[in-house]
PDB file of C-alpha atoms and ligand atoms in Angstrom:
ATOM      1  CA  MET A 251       0.000   0.000   0.000  1.00 74.00           C
ATOM      2  CA  SER A 252       1.419   3.309  -1.118  1.00 85.00           C
ATOM      3  CA  ASP A 253       0.789   6.677   0.499  1.00 89.00           C
ATOM      4  CA  SER A 254       1.642   8.567  -2.677  1.00 95.00           C
ATOM      5  CA  ASN A 255      -0.834  11.064  -4.085  1.00 97.00           C
ATOM      6  CA  ILE A 256       0.274  10.447  -7.684  1.00 98.00           C
ATOM      7  CA  ILE A 257      -1.806   8.050  -9.782  1.00 98.00           C
ATOM      8  CA  VAL A 258      -0.209   7.270 -13.147  1.00 98.00           C
ATOM      9  CA  ALA A 259      -2.854   6.664 -15.845  1.00 98.00           C
ATOM     10  CA  LEU A 260      -1.837   3.563 -17.820  1.00 98.00           C
ATOM     11  CA  ASP A 261      -3.605   4.630 -21.023  1.00 96.00           C
ATOM     12  CA  TYR A 262      -2.070   2.006 -23.284  1.00 95.00           C
ATOM     13  CA  PRO A 263      -3.600  -0.347 -25.855  1.00 93.00           C
ATOM     14  CA  THR A 264      -1.559  -3.389 -24.791  1.00 96.00           C
ATOM     15  CA  SER A 265      -0.592  -5.006 -21.525  1.00 97.00           C
ATOM     16  CA  ASP A 266       3.032  -5.208 -22.734  1.00 97.00           C
ATOM     17  CA  ALA A 267       3.224  -1.417 -22.967  1.00 97.00           C
ATOM     18  CA  ALA A 268       1.534  -0.976 -19.592  1.00 98.00           C
ATOM     19  CA  LEU A 269       3.795  -3.531 -17.915  1.00 98.00           C
ATOM     20  CA  ALA A 270       6.898  -1.953 -19.465  1.00 97.00           C
ATOM     21  CA  LEU A 271       6.087   1.391 -17.826  1.00 97.00           C
ATOM     22  CA  ALA A 272       5.090  -0.264 -14.541  1.00 97.00           C
ATOM     23  CA  LYS A 273       8.487  -1.983 -14.481  1.00 96.00           C
ATOM     24  CA  GLN A 274      10.152   1.422 -14.261  1.00 94.00           C
ATOM     25  CA  LEU A 275       7.856   2.657 -11.494  1.00 96.00           C
ATOM     26  CA  ASP A 276       7.984   1.942  -7.770  1.00 96.00           C
ATOM     27  CA  PRO A 277       4.731   0.763  -6.089  1.00 97.00           C
ATOM     28  CA  ALA A 278       5.750   2.640  -2.934  1.00 97.00           C
ATOM     29  CA  ARG A 279       5.940   5.942  -4.826  1.00 97.00           C
ATOM     30  CA  CYS A 280       2.861   5.928  -7.071  1.00 98.00           C
ATOM     31  CA  ARG A 281      -0.431   4.246  -7.796  1.00 98.00           C
ATOM     32  CA  LEU A 282      -1.735   3.158 -11.202  1.00 98.00           C
ATOM     33  CA  LYS A 283      -5.016   3.754 -13.026  1.00 98.00           C
ATOM     34  CA  ILE A 284      -6.418   1.194 -15.434  1.00 98.00           C
ATOM     35  CA  GLY A 285      -9.179   2.522 -17.661  1.00 98.00           C
ATOM     36  CA  LYS A 286     -11.566   1.244 -20.268  1.00 97.00           C
ATOM     37  CA  GLU A 287      -9.111   0.826 -23.152  1.00 96.00           C
ATOM     38  CA  LEU A 288      -6.501  -1.267 -21.356  1.00 98.00           C
ATOM     39  CA  PHE A 289      -9.113  -3.244 -19.407  1.00 98.00           C
ATOM     40  CA  THR A 290     -11.177  -4.027 -22.502  1.00 98.00           C
ATOM     41  CA  ARG A 291      -8.092  -5.182 -24.397  1.00 97.00           C
ATOM     42  CA  SER A 292      -6.226  -6.976 -21.633  1.00 97.00           C
ATOM     43  CA  GLY A 293      -8.919  -8.007 -19.146  1.00 97.00           C
ATOM     44  CA  PRO A 294      -8.762  -8.624 -15.413  1.00 98.00           C
ATOM     45  CA  VAL A 295      -5.390 -10.355 -15.715  1.00 98.00           C
ATOM     46  CA  ILE A 296      -3.584  -7.008 -16.120  1.00 98.00           C
ATOM     47  CA  VAL A 297      -5.190  -5.818 -12.878  1.00 98.00           C
ATOM     48  CA  GLU A 298      -4.225  -8.991 -11.032  1.00 98.00           C
ATOM     49  CA  THR A 299      -0.670  -8.898 -12.412  1.00 98.00           C
ATOM     50  CA  LEU A 300      -0.072  -5.322 -11.254  1.00 98.00           C
ATOM     51  CA  VAL A 301      -1.704  -5.967  -7.863  1.00 98.00           C
ATOM     52  CA  LYS A 302       0.691  -8.909  -7.421  1.00 98.00           C
ATOM     53  CA  GLN A 303       3.576  -6.554  -8.209  1.00 98.00           C
ATOM     54  CA  GLY A 304       2.481  -4.463  -5.228  1.00 98.00           C
ATOM     55  CA  PHE A 305       0.720  -1.581  -7.003  1.00 98.00           C
ATOM     56  CA  ASP A 306      -2.442   0.058  -5.689  1.00 98.00           C
ATOM     57  CA  ILE A 307      -4.821   0.000  -8.651  1.00 98.00           C
ATOM     58  CA  PHE A 308      -7.560   2.502  -9.409  1.00 98.00           C
ATOM     59  CA  LEU A 309      -9.952   0.649 -11.734  1.00 98.00           C
ATOM     60  CA  ASP A 310     -11.552   3.480 -13.721  1.00 98.00           C
ATOM     61  CA  LEU A 311     -14.533   1.796 -15.401  1.00 98.00           C
ATOM     62  CA  LYS A 312     -17.181   4.345 -14.306  1.00 98.00           C
ATOM     63  CA  TYR A 313     -19.969   1.821 -13.698  1.00 98.00           C
ATOM     64  CA  HIS A 314     -23.431   3.144 -14.579  1.00 98.00           C
ATOM     65  CA  ASP A 315     -26.283   0.598 -14.664  1.00 98.00           C
ATOM     66  CA  ILE A 316     -29.141  -0.681 -12.511  1.00 98.00           C
ATOM     67  CA  PRO A 317     -28.208  -0.951  -8.796  1.00 98.00           C
ATOM     68  CA  ASN A 318     -27.986  -4.757  -8.735  1.00 98.00           C
ATOM     69  CA  THR A 319     -25.663  -4.902 -11.754  1.00 98.00           C
ATOM     70  CA  VAL A 320     -23.382  -2.136 -10.477  1.00 98.00           C
ATOM     71  CA  ALA A 321     -23.206  -3.708  -7.013  1.00 98.00           C
ATOM     72  CA  LYS A 322     -22.132  -7.039  -8.530  1.00 98.00           C
ATOM     73  CA  ALA A 323     -19.558  -5.343 -10.765  1.00 98.00           C
ATOM     74  CA  CYS A 324     -18.114  -3.507  -7.739  1.00 98.00           C
ATOM     75  CA  ALA A 325     -17.899  -6.765  -5.791  1.00 98.00           C
ATOM     76  CA  ALA A 326     -16.077  -8.327  -8.758  1.00 98.00           C
ATOM     77  CA  ALA A 327     -13.620  -5.404  -8.885  1.00 98.00           C
ATOM     78  CA  ALA A 328     -13.015  -5.781  -5.130  1.00 98.00           C
ATOM     79  CA  ASP A 329     -12.235  -9.481  -5.718  1.00 98.00           C
ATOM     80  CA  LEU A 330      -9.491  -8.410  -8.150  1.00 98.00           C
ATOM     81  CA  GLY A 331      -7.838  -6.606  -5.233  1.00 98.00           C
ATOM     82  CA  VAL A 332      -8.178  -3.049  -6.515  1.00 98.00           C
ATOM     83  CA  TRP A 333      -7.522  -0.125  -4.179  1.00 98.00           C
ATOM     84  CA  MET A 334     -10.076   2.239  -5.738  1.00 98.00           C
ATOM     85  CA  MET A 335     -12.931   1.996  -8.255  1.00 98.00           C
ATOM     86  CA  ASN A 336     -15.611   4.337  -9.521  1.00 98.00           C
ATOM     87  CA  VAL A 337     -19.243   4.606 -10.520  1.00 98.00           C
ATOM     88  CA  HIS A 338     -21.098   7.339 -12.376  1.00 98.00           C
ATOM     89  CA  THR A 339     -23.132   9.511  -9.987  1.00 98.00           C
ATOM     90  CA  LEU A 340     -25.774  10.040 -12.709  1.00 97.00           C
ATOM     91  CA  GLY A 341     -26.783   6.424 -11.975  1.00 98.00           C
ATOM     92  CA  GLY A 342     -28.473   7.879  -8.884  1.00 98.00           C
ATOM     93  CA  GLY A 343     -28.511   7.429  -5.110  1.00 98.00           C
ATOM     94  CA  ALA A 344     -29.929   3.890  -5.012  1.00 98.00           C
ATOM     95  CA  MET A 345     -27.231   2.692  -7.408  1.00 98.00           C
ATOM     96  CA  MET A 346     -24.464   4.327  -5.368  1.00 98.00           C
ATOM     97  CA  ILE A 347     -25.796   2.952  -2.064  1.00 98.00           C
ATOM     98  CA  ALA A 348     -25.963  -0.566  -3.554  1.00 98.00           C
ATOM     99  CA  ALA A 349     -22.399  -0.213  -4.868  1.00 98.00           C
ATOM    100  CA  ARG A 350     -21.117   0.975  -1.509  1.00 98.00           C
ATOM    101  CA  GLU A 351     -22.906  -1.820   0.379  1.00 98.00           C
ATOM    102  CA  ALA A 352     -21.374  -4.399  -1.964  1.00 98.00           C
ATOM    103  CA  LEU A 353     -17.904  -3.376  -0.742  1.00 98.00           C
ATOM    104  CA  GLY A 354     -18.614  -4.112   2.931  1.00 97.00           C
ATOM    105  CA  SER A 355     -17.147  -2.309   5.897  1.00 95.00           C
ATOM    106  CA  GLN A 356     -13.709  -3.798   6.483  1.00 95.00           C
ATOM    107  CA  ASP A 357     -10.888  -1.286   6.933  1.00 93.00           C
ATOM    108  CA  ASP A 358      -9.103  -2.583   3.844  1.00 94.00           C
ATOM    109  CA  ARG A 359     -12.127  -2.417   1.516  1.00 98.00           C
ATOM    110  CA  PRO A 360     -11.537  -0.601  -1.794  1.00 98.00           C
ATOM    111  CA  LEU A 361     -12.402   3.080  -1.998  1.00 98.00           C
ATOM    112  CA  LEU A 362     -15.485   3.969  -4.023  1.00 98.00           C
ATOM    113  CA  ILE A 363     -15.435   7.218  -5.967  1.00 98.00           C
ATOM    114  CA  GLY A 364     -18.111   8.898  -8.063  1.00 98.00           C
ATOM    115  CA  VAL A 365     -17.731  10.598 -11.423  1.00 97.00           C
ATOM    116  CA  THR A 366     -19.935  13.709 -11.357  1.00 95.00           C
ATOM    117  CA  LEU A 367     -20.036  15.242 -14.830  1.00 91.00           C
ATOM    118  CA  LEU A 368     -17.348  14.331 -17.332  1.00 87.00           C
ATOM    119  CA  THR A 369     -15.018  17.262 -17.894  1.00 80.00           C
ATOM    120  CA  SER A 370     -15.642  16.825 -21.622  1.00 81.00           C
ATOM    121  CA  MET A 371     -19.236  17.958 -21.060  1.00 85.00           C
ATOM    122  CA  ASP A 372     -19.880  21.533 -22.139  1.00 88.00           C
ATOM    123  CA  GLN A 373     -23.058  23.584 -21.770  1.00 91.00           C
ATOM    124  CA  THR A 374     -24.431  22.396 -25.147  1.00 93.00           C
ATOM    125  CA  THR A 375     -24.009  18.695 -24.306  1.00 92.00           C
ATOM    126  CA  PHE A 376     -25.363  19.336 -20.796  1.00 93.00           C
ATOM    127  CA  GLU A 377     -28.582  20.846 -22.168  1.00 95.00           C
ATOM    128  CA  GLN A 378     -28.797  18.314 -25.003  1.00 95.00           C
ATOM    129  CA  ILE A 379     -29.407  15.524 -22.471  1.00 95.00           C
ATOM    130  CA  GLY A 380     -32.049  17.559 -20.644  1.00 95.00           C
ATOM    131  CA  LEU A 381     -30.003  18.831 -17.701  1.00 94.00           C
ATOM    132  CA  GLN A 382     -30.725  22.355 -16.498  1.00 94.00           C
ATOM    133  CA  GLY A 383     -28.891  24.989 -14.488  1.00 94.00           C
ATOM    134  CA  SER A 384     -25.153  25.413 -14.413  1.00 94.00           C
ATOM    135  CA  ILE A 385     -22.515  22.724 -14.803  1.00 92.00           C
ATOM    136  CA  SER A 386     -20.716  23.820 -11.635  1.00 92.00           C
ATOM    137  CA  ASP A 387     -23.867  23.711  -9.455  1.00 95.00           C
ATOM    138  CA  THR A 388     -24.656  20.270 -10.872  1.00 95.00           C
ATOM    139  CA  VAL A 389     -21.158  19.015  -9.991  1.00 95.00           C
ATOM    140  CA  LEU A 390     -21.579  20.249  -6.395  1.00 97.00           C
ATOM    141  CA  ARG A 391     -25.044  18.677  -6.135  1.00 97.00           C
ATOM    142  CA  LEU A 392     -23.860  15.312  -7.511  1.00 98.00           C
ATOM    143  CA  ALA A 393     -20.868  15.359  -5.135  1.00 98.00           C
ATOM    144  CA  LYS A 394     -23.270  15.871  -2.207  1.00 98.00           C
ATOM    145  CA  LEU A 395     -25.407  12.975  -3.464  1.00 98.00           C
ATOM    146  CA  ALA A 396     -22.272  10.804  -3.686  1.00 98.00           C
ATOM    147  CA  ASP A 397     -21.297  11.783  -0.127  1.00 98.00           C
ATOM    148  CA  ASP A 398     -24.849  11.170   1.184  1.00 98.00           C
ATOM    149  CA  SER A 399     -24.811   7.752  -0.534  1.00 98.00           C
ATOM    150  CA  GLY A 400     -21.682   6.729   1.375  1.00 98.00           C
ATOM    151  CA  LEU A 401     -19.093   7.172  -1.378  1.00 98.00           C
ATOM    152  CA  ASP A 402     -15.535   8.082  -0.398  1.00 98.00           C
ATOM    153  CA  GLY A 403     -15.151  10.960  -2.838  1.00 98.00           C
ATOM    154  CA  VAL A 404     -15.439  12.103  -6.427  1.00 98.00           C
ATOM    155  CA  VAL A 405     -13.380  12.535  -9.551  1.00 97.00           C
ATOM    156  CA  CYS A 406     -13.345  16.242 -10.314  1.00 94.00           C
ATOM    157  CA  SER A 407     -11.445  18.983 -12.031  1.00 91.00           C
ATOM    158  CA  ALA A 408      -8.798  20.593  -9.829  1.00 93.00           C
ATOM    159  CA  GLN A 409     -10.625  23.866 -10.566  1.00 91.00           C
ATOM    160  CA  GLU A 410     -13.553  22.515  -8.512  1.00 93.00           C
ATOM    161  CA  ALA A 411     -11.400  21.129  -5.709  1.00 96.00           C
ATOM    162  CA  ALA A 412     -11.333  24.121  -3.367  1.00 96.00           C
ATOM    163  CA  GLN A 413     -15.103  24.527  -3.334  1.00 97.00           C
ATOM    164  CA  LEU A 414     -15.719  20.792  -2.978  1.00 98.00           C
ATOM    165  CA  ARG A 415     -13.175  20.581  -0.161  1.00 97.00           C
ATOM    166  CA  SER A 416     -14.927  23.329   1.800  1.00 97.00           C
ATOM    167  CA  GLN A 417     -18.394  21.815   1.227  1.00 97.00           C
ATOM    168  CA  ARG A 418     -17.580  18.143   1.750  1.00 98.00           C
ATOM    169  CA  GLY A 419     -14.974  18.245   4.519  1.00 97.00           C
ATOM    170  CA  GLN A 420     -11.472  16.900   4.954  1.00 96.00           C
ATOM    171  CA  ASP A 421     -12.130  13.162   4.570  1.00 97.00           C
ATOM    172  CA  PHE A 422     -13.752  13.346   1.123  1.00 98.00           C
ATOM    173  CA  GLN A 423     -11.406  12.112  -1.619  1.00 98.00           C
ATOM    174  CA  LEU A 424     -10.936  14.528  -4.528  1.00 98.00           C
ATOM    175  CA  VAL A 425      -9.318  12.690  -7.425  1.00 98.00           C
ATOM    176  CA  THR A 426      -8.238  15.148 -10.095  1.00 97.00           C
ATOM    177  CA  PRO A 427      -7.130  14.558 -13.696  1.00 96.00           C
ATOM    178  CA  GLY A 428      -6.165  17.418 -16.017  1.00 93.00           C
ATOM    179  CA  ILE A 429      -2.812  17.871 -14.283  1.00 96.00           C
ATOM    180  CA  ARG A 430       0.029  19.414 -16.247  1.00 96.00           C
ATOM    181  CA  PRO A 431       3.460  20.197 -14.815  1.00 94.00           C
ATOM    182  CA  GLU A 432       4.930  23.602 -15.664  1.00 89.00           C
ATOM    183  CA  ASN A 433       5.964  23.743 -19.371  1.00 81.00           C
ATOM    184  CA  SER A 434       4.329  20.468 -20.415  1.00 86.00           C
ATOM    185  CA  GLU A 435       1.989  19.888 -23.364  1.00 84.00           C
ATOM    186  CA  GLN A 436      -1.682  20.563 -22.594  1.00 84.00           C
ATOM    187  CA  GLY A 437      -2.865  17.992 -25.166  1.00 86.00           C
ATOM    188  CA  ASP A 438      -6.671  17.837 -25.199  1.00 83.00           C
ATOM    189  CA  GLN A 439      -6.970  18.979 -21.564  1.00 79.00           C
ATOM    190  CA  HIS A 440      -8.267  22.504 -20.918  1.00 78.00           C
ATOM    191  CA  ARG A 441      -8.308  24.313 -17.552  1.00 78.00           C
ATOM    192  CA  THR A 442      -5.294  22.384 -16.242  1.00 88.00           C
ATOM    193  CA  MET A 443      -3.387  22.891 -12.983  1.00 95.00           C
ATOM    194  CA  THR A 444       0.149  21.998 -11.990  1.00 97.00           C
ATOM    195  CA  PRO A 445       0.558  19.166  -9.464  1.00 97.00           C
ATOM    196  CA  LEU A 446       1.362  21.596  -6.639  1.00 97.00           C
ATOM    197  CA  GLU A 447      -1.538  23.933  -7.505  1.00 97.00           C
ATOM    198  CA  ALA A 448      -3.960  20.998  -7.492  1.00 97.00           C
ATOM    199  CA  ILE A 449      -2.776  19.708  -4.102  1.00 97.00           C
ATOM    200  CA  THR A 450      -2.895  23.238  -2.690  1.00 97.00           C
ATOM    201  CA  ALA A 451      -6.483  23.562  -3.982  1.00 96.00           C
ATOM    202  CA  GLY A 452      -7.479  20.444  -2.005  1.00 97.00           C
ATOM    203  CA  SER A 453      -6.939  17.460  -4.328  1.00 98.00           C
ATOM    204  CA  THR A 454      -6.177  14.218  -2.531  1.00 98.00           C
ATOM    205  CA  GLN A 455      -5.023  12.286  -5.605  1.00 98.00           C
ATOM    206  CA  LEU A 456      -3.571  13.515  -8.892  1.00 98.00           C
ATOM    207  CA  VAL A 457      -4.286  11.442 -12.011  1.00 98.00           C
ATOM    208  CA  ILE A 458      -1.413  12.007 -14.429  1.00 97.00           C
ATOM    209  CA  GLY A 459      -1.113  10.312 -17.800  1.00 96.00           C
ATOM    210  CA  ARG A 460       0.726  11.756 -20.789  1.00 95.00           C
ATOM    211  CA  PRO A 461       3.098  14.071 -18.886  1.00 96.00           C
ATOM    212  CA  ILE A 462       4.640  10.788 -17.643  1.00 96.00           C
ATOM    213  CA  THR A 463       3.651   8.131 -20.215  1.00 95.00           C
ATOM    214  CA  ALA A 464       4.538  10.228 -23.278  1.00 94.00           C
ATOM    215  CA  ALA A 465       7.794  11.607 -21.829  1.00 94.00           C
ATOM    216  CA  SER A 466      11.036  10.463 -23.446  1.00 93.00           C
ATOM    217  CA  ASP A 467      12.189   9.506 -19.945  1.00 94.00           C
ATOM    218  CA  PRO A 468       9.011   8.633 -17.971  1.00 94.00           C
ATOM    219  CA  MET A 469      10.876   8.016 -14.719  1.00 94.00           C
ATOM    220  CA  ALA A 470      12.605  11.408 -14.892  1.00 95.00           C
ATOM    221  CA  ALA A 471       9.238  13.058 -15.584  1.00 96.00           C
ATOM    222  CA  PHE A 472       7.714  11.211 -12.638  1.00 97.00           C
ATOM    223  CA  GLU A 473      10.551  12.210 -10.324  1.00 96.00           C
ATOM    224  CA  ALA A 474      10.310  15.860 -11.357  1.00 96.00           C
ATOM    225  CA  ILE A 475       6.594  15.826 -10.446  1.00 97.00           C
ATOM    226  CA  GLU A 476       7.306  14.077  -7.154  1.00 96.00           C
ATOM    227  CA  LYS A 477       9.989  16.653  -6.354  1.00 96.00           C
ATOM    228  CA  SER A 478       7.647  19.545  -7.175  1.00 96.00           C
ATOM    229  CA  LEU A 479       5.315  18.263  -4.449  1.00 95.00           C
ATOM    230  CA  ASN A 480       7.953  17.924  -1.716  1.00 89.00           C
TER     231      ASN A 480
HETATM  232  O1  C5P B 731      -2.883  12.054 -20.222  1.00 83.29           O
HETATM  233  P1  C5P B 731      -3.687  12.795 -19.204  1.00 83.29           P
HETATM  234  O2  C5P B 731      -2.876  13.259 -18.011  1.00 83.29           O
HETATM  235  O3  C5P B 731      -4.554  13.882 -19.781  1.00 83.29           O
HETATM  236  O4  C5P B 731      -4.670  11.658 -18.638  1.00 83.29           O
HETATM  237  C1  C5P B 731      -5.716  11.920 -17.750  1.00 83.29           C
HETATM  238  C2  C5P B 731      -6.427  10.658 -17.421  1.00 83.29           C
HETATM  239  O5  C5P B 731      -7.560  10.998 -16.622  1.00 83.29           O
HETATM  240  C3  C5P B 731      -6.978   9.878 -18.611  1.00 83.29           C
HETATM  241  O6  C5P B 731      -6.934   8.483 -18.248  1.00 83.29           O
HETATM  242  C4  C5P B 731      -8.404  10.333 -18.722  1.00 83.29           C
HETATM  243  O7  C5P B 731      -9.251   9.372 -19.262  1.00 83.29           O
HETATM  244  C5  C5P B 731      -8.757  10.564 -17.243  1.00 83.29           C
HETATM  245  N1  C5P B 731      -9.838  11.497 -17.004  1.00 83.29           N
HETATM  246  C6  C5P B 731      -9.829  12.814 -17.445  1.00 83.29           C
HETATM  247  N2  C5P B 731     -10.886  13.634 -17.170  1.00 83.29           N
HETATM  248  C7  C5P B 731     -11.932  13.171 -16.475  1.00 83.29           C
HETATM  249  C8  C5P B 731     -11.946  11.871 -16.006  1.00 83.29           C
HETATM  250  C9  C5P B 731     -10.874  11.049 -16.292  1.00 83.29           C
HETATM  251  O8  C5P B 731      -8.876  13.252 -18.065  1.00 83.29           O
HETATM  252  N3  C5P B 731     -12.930  13.985 -16.177  1.00 83.29           N
END
């Protein structure tokens, strides 16, 4: 179990590529995120392999289905030994409560996080699916629903972290992607923050992909980020 607040996003199409990066990383100094692409191509075995290597795994599959199905999927993810998993808060309170109950109450149970609104959602998409009001108020409302449903935190933009931290208290996990170290490529991320800015704003975990995975020397990039936080 690591106490690092850096989660490296293993956004690779093959398990060989993911394992090659993991080989360079130290499970005591970072955690790893496995998302839909790698999981769909490589299956549960990549999760089990990395867990065996000592890594804390955030399984980012954003479950969103009827409560019974999501609860069973969460129990299956827990059986793989993951450290954190997530559901989509738009699945509603009953779904989140069922998911949380499926994980039990032992101290070493996996953490359960909610996705509020995807950061790719703009006002047009928001209204297109019939949602009303502002995106930021909706994020705050869905985070409260996640908290009330027993979830451990939410995935959010670092821009929302300070407000969520003050509304939801110190124990609520704020997992933030869209992190870009000083002078790194923004890629398709908008409204980014540096690692230190995000932690200062109240993030508990930083999800960092391309600034590490696409670097010519991933370990050097990782160490520079780690240093910027110390
Ligand atoms: O490469 P980069 O650092 O942009 O990767 C960010 C990771 O966080 C990707 O795995 C992406 O899917 C994920 N993510 C995100 N924005 C969200 C939720 C997840 O960028 N709102």
